[in-house]
Coordinates of C-alpha atoms and ligand atoms in Angstrom, one line a residue:
X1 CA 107.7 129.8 14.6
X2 CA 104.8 132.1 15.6
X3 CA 103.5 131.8 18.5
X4 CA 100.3 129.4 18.8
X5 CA 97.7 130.9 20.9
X6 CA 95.5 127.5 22.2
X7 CA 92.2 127.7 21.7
X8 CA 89.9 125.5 19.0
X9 CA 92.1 122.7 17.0
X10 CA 91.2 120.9 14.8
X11 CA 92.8 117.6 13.8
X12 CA 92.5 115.7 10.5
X13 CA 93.4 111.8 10.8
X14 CA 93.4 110.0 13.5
X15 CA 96.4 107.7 13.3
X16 CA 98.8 107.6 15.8
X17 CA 100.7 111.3 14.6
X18 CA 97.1 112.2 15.3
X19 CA 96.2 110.8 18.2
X20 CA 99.2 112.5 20.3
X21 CA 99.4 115.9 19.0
X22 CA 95.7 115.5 20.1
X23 CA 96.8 114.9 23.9
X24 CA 99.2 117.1 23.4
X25 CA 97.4 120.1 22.5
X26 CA 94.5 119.1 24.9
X27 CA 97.0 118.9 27.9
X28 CA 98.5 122.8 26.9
X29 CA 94.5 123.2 27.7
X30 CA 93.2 123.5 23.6
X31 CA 90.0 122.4 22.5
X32 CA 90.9 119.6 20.4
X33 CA 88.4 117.5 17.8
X34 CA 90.2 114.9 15.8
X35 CA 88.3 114.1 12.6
X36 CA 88.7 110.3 11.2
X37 CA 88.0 109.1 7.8
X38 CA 87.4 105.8 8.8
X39 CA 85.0 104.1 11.3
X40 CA 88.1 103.4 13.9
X41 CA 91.1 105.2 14.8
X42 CA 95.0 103.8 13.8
X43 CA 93.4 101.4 11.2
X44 CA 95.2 102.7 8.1
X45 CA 99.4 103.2 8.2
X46 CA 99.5 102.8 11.9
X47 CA 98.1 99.7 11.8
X48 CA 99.2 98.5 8.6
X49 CA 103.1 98.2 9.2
X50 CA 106.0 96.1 10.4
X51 CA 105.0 96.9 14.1
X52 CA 109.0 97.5 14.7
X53 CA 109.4 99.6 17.8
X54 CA 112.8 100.8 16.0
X55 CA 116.2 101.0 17.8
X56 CA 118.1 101.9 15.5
X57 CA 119.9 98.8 13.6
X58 CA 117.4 99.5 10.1
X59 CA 119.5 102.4 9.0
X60 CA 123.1 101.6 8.8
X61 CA 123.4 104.2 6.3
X62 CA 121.6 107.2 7.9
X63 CA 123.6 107.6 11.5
X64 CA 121.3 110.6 12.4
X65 CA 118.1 108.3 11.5
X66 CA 119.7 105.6 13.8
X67 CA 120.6 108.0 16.4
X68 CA 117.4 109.8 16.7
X69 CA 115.7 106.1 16.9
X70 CA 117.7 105.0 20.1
X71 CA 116.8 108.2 21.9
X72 CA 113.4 107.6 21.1
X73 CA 113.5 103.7 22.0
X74 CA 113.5 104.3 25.8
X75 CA 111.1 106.9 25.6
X76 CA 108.3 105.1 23.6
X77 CA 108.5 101.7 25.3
X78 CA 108.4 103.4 28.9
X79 CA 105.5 105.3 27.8
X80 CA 103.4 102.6 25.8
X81 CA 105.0 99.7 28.1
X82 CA 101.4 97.6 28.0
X83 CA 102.1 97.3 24.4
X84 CA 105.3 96.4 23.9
X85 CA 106.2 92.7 23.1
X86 CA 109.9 92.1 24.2
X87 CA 109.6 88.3 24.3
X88 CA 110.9 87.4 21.2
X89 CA 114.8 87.1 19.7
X90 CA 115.7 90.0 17.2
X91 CA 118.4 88.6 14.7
X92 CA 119.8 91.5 12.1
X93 CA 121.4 89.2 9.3
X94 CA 123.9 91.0 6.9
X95 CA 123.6 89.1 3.0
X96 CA 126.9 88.8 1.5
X97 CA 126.3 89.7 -1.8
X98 CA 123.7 92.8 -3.0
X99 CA 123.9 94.1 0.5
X100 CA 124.9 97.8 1.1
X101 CA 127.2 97.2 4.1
X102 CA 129.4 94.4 5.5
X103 CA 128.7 92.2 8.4
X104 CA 132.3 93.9 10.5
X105 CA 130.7 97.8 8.9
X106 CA 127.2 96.3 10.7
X107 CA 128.8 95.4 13.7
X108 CA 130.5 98.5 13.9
X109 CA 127.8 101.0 13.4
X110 CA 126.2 99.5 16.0
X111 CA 129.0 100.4 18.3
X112 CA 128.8 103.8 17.1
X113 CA 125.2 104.3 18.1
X114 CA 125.5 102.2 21.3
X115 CA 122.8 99.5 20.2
X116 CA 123.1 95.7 21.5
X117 CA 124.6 93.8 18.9
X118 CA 126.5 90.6 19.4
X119 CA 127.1 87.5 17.3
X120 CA 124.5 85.2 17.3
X121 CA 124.2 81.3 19.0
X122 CA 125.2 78.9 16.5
X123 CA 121.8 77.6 16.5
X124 CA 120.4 80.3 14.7
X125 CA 123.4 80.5 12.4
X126 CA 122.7 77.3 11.7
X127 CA 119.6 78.4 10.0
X128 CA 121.0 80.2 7.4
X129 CA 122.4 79.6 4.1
X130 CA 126.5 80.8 5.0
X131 CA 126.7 81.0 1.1
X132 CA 124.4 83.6 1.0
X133 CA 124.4 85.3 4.2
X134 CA 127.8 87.6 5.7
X135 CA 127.1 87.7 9.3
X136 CA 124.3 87.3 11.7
X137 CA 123.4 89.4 14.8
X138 CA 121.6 89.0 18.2
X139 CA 120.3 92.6 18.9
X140 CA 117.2 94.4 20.5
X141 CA 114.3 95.7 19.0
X142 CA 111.0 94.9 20.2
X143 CA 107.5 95.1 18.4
X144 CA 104.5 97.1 19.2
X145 CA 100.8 96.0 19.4
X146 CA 98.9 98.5 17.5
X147 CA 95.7 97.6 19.0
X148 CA 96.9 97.5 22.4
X149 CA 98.5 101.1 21.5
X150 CA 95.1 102.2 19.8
X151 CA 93.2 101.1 23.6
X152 CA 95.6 102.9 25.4
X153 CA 95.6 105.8 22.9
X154 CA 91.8 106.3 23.5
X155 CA 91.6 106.2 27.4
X156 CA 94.5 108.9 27.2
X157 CA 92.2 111.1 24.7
X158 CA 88.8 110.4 26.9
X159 CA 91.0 111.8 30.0
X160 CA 92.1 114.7 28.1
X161 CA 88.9 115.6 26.4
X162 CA 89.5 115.3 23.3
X163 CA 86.5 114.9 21.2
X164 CA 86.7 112.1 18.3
X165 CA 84.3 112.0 15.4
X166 CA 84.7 109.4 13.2
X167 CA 83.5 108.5 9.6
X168 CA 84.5 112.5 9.4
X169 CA 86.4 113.9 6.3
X170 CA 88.3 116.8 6.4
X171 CA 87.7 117.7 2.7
X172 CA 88.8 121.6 2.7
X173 CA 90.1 124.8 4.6
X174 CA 90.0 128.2 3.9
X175 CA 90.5 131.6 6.1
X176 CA 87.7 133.0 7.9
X177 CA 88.5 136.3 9.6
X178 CA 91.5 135.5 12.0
X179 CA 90.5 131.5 12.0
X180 CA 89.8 128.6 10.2
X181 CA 86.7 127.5 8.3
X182 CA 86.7 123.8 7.8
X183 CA 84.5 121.7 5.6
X184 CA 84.0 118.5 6.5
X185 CA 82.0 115.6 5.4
X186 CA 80.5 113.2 8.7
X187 CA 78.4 110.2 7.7
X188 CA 78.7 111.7 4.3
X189 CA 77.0 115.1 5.5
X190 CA 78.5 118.3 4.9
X191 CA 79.3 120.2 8.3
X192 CA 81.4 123.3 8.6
X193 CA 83.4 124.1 11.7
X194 CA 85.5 127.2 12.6
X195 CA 88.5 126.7 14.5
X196 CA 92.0 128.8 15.3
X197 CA 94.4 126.3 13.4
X198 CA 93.9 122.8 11.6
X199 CA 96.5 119.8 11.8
X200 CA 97.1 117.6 8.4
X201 CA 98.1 114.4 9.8
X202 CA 96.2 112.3 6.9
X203 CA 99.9 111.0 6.2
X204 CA 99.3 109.4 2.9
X205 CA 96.4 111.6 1.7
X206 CA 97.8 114.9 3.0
X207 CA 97.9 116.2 -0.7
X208 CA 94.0 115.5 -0.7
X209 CA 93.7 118.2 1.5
X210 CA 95.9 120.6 0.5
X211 CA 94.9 120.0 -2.9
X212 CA 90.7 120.2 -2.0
X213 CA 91.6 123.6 -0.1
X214 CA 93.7 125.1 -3.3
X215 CA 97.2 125.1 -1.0
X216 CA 100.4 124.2 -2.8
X217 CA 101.1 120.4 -3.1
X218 CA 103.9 118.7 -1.4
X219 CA 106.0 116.9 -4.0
X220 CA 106.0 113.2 -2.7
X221 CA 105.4 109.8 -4.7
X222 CA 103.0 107.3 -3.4
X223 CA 103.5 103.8 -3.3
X224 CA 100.7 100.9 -2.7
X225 CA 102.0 98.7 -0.2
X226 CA 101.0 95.4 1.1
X227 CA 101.7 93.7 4.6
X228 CA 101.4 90.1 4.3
X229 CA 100.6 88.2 7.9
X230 CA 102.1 85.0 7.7
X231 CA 102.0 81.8 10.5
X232 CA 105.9 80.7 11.3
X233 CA 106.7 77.6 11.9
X234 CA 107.4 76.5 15.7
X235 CA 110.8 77.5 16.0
X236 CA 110.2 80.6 14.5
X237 CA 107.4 82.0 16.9
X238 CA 109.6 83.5 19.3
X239 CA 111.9 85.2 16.7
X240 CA 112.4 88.1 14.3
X241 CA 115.0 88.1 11.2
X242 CA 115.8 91.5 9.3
X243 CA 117.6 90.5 6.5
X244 CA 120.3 93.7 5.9
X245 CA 120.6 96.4 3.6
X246 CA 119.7 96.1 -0.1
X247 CA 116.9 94.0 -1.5
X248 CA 115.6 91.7 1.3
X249 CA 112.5 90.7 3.6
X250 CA 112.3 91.0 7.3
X251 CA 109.8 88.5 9.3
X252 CA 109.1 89.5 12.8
X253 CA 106.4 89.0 15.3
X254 CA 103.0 91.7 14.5
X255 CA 101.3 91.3 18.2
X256 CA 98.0 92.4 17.1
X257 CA 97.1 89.5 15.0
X258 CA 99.2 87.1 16.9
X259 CA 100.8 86.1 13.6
X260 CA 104.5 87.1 11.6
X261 CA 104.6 90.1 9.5
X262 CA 106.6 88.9 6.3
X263 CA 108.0 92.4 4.5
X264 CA 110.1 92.5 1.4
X265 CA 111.9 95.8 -0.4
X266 CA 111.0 94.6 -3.2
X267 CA 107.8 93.1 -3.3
X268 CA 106.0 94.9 0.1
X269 CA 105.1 97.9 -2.6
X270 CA 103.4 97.2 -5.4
Ligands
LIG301 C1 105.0 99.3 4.6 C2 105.3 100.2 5.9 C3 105.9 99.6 7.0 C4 106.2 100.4 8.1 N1 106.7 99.8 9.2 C5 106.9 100.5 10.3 C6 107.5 99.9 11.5 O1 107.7 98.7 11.5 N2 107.6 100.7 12.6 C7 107.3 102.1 12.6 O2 107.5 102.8 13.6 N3 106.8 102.7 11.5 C8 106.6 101.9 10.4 N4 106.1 102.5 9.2 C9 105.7 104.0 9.3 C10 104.4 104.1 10.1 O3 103.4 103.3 9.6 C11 104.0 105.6 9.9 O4 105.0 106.5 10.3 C12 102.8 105.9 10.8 O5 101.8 104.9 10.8 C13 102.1 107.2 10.4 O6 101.1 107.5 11.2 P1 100.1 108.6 10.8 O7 99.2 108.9 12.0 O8 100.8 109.8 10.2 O9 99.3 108.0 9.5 P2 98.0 107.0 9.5 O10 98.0 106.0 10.5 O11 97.8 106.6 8.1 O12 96.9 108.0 9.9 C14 96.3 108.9 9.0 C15 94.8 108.9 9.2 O13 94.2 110.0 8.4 C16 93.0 109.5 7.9 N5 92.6 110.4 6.9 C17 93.1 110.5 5.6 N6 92.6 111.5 4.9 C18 91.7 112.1 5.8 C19 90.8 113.2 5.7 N7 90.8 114.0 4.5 N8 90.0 113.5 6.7 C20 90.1 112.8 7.9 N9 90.9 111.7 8.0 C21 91.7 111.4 7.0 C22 93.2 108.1 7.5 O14 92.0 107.3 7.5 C23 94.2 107.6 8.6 O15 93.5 107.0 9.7 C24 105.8 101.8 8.1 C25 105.1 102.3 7.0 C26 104.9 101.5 5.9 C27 104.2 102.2 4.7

């Protein structure tokens, strides 16, 4: 990779990708502007998702994926501690038919990866239907507040001077002598900055971008999805269930509305 020389960045989307490439970049001393589409920042995939701080135990059948999760486990609830909710139960469940792996493959890829992961009290396995379900797991995985995570985002920017400007489109980019020439759109007025290099972190729109500026497409397919926030019954409140691997739901605390998220593989995307 070619060396980057820091100067003038510009970011577009301000999600959380966003957000700390910003500090990043700002810290290696760059002038950093992040440009938002919407009014606030993390208000589009980084809010709207499971809020799993992942450790791992979602991808029985991708060891790297798992791996790479519990390195990164520590690391983001050390760093982003003040958001972290820890003070709920995490069950895994394994189903015993349409599932991908076993309850005993489960329990042993968690060995392999060095998660937590020990048979549950038979309380909770009292909860479940045993004709339906293999095994069930006490583990730990925690969930994130997005807001709180936003909050702490910001202050982090302000100290590192990052400028934000939302309500800011990033509609197109083009060469301009050895920079950048970016169009954008603020309050629905064109503006036109020159920078040194531009970051695509729209996530789900990045082909907007690269499409608007003529580049080549990435070839990805898009899927609507839909989080549903549900209220859980009182012995529920302190608990999370991830129903394992094939066509299930997971329901697990989502701190920032102080409610459930209640996902499903098959019916979360429309
Ligand atoms: C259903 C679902 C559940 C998930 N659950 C989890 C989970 O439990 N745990 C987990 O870690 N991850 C989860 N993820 C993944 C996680 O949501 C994403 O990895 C993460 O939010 C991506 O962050 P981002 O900053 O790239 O995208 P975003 O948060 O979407 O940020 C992109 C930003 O770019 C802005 N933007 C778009 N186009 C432009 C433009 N042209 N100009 C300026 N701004 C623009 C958007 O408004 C948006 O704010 C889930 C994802 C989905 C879809």
């Amino acid at each position: 990779m070619a060396k980057m020389v820091c100067r003038n960045i510009a970011i577009a989307g301000g999600g959380f990708f966003g957000l700390y490439l910003a500090e990043q970049l700002a810290l290696k001393g760059c002038r950093v502007t992040i440009f938002e589409k919407s009014q606030q920042l993390m208000s589009r995939a980084s809010y709207v998702n499971q809020a799993r701080v992942h450790n791992g135990y979602h991808y029985p059948r991708s060891i790297l994926t798992a791996l790479r999760s519990r390195l990164s486990f520590p690391r983001f609830v050390n760093e982003f501690a003040d958001c972290i909710d820890d003070d709920f139960a995490k069950y895994y469940l394994v189903a015993g038919s349409l599932s991908k792996v076993t309850g005993e493959q489960f329990r042993r890829f968690c060995q392999r990866i060095g998660a937590e992961c020990e048979e549950a009290p038979a309380a909770v396995k009292n909860l479940v239907n045993p004709g339906l379900i293999d095994a069930v797991f006490r583990t730990r995985e925690y969930a994130f507040d997005s807001h709180k995570l936003r909050d702490i985002m910001i202050d982090r920017l302000s100290a590192a001077k990052v400028r934000v400007v939302t309500d800011a489109v990033v509609e197109k980019v083009k060469k301009s002598g050895e920079g950048l020439e970016v169009f954008t759109s603020i309050g629905g007025q064109p503006e036109t900055v020159y920078v040194d290099h531009l970051f695509n972190c729209t996530y789900s729109r990045i082909n907007y971008l690269l499409d608007g500026s003529g580049l080549a497409l990435i070839p990805l397919r898009h899927e609507m999805t839909e989080m549903c926030l549900v209220e859980v019954p009182e012995e529920f409140r302190k608990m999370g269930m991830t129903l394992m691997c094939g066509p299930f739901f997971s329901v697990m605390p989502f701190p920032s509305a102080q409610l459930h998220s209640f996902s499903h593989v098959r019916y979360t995307l429309h």
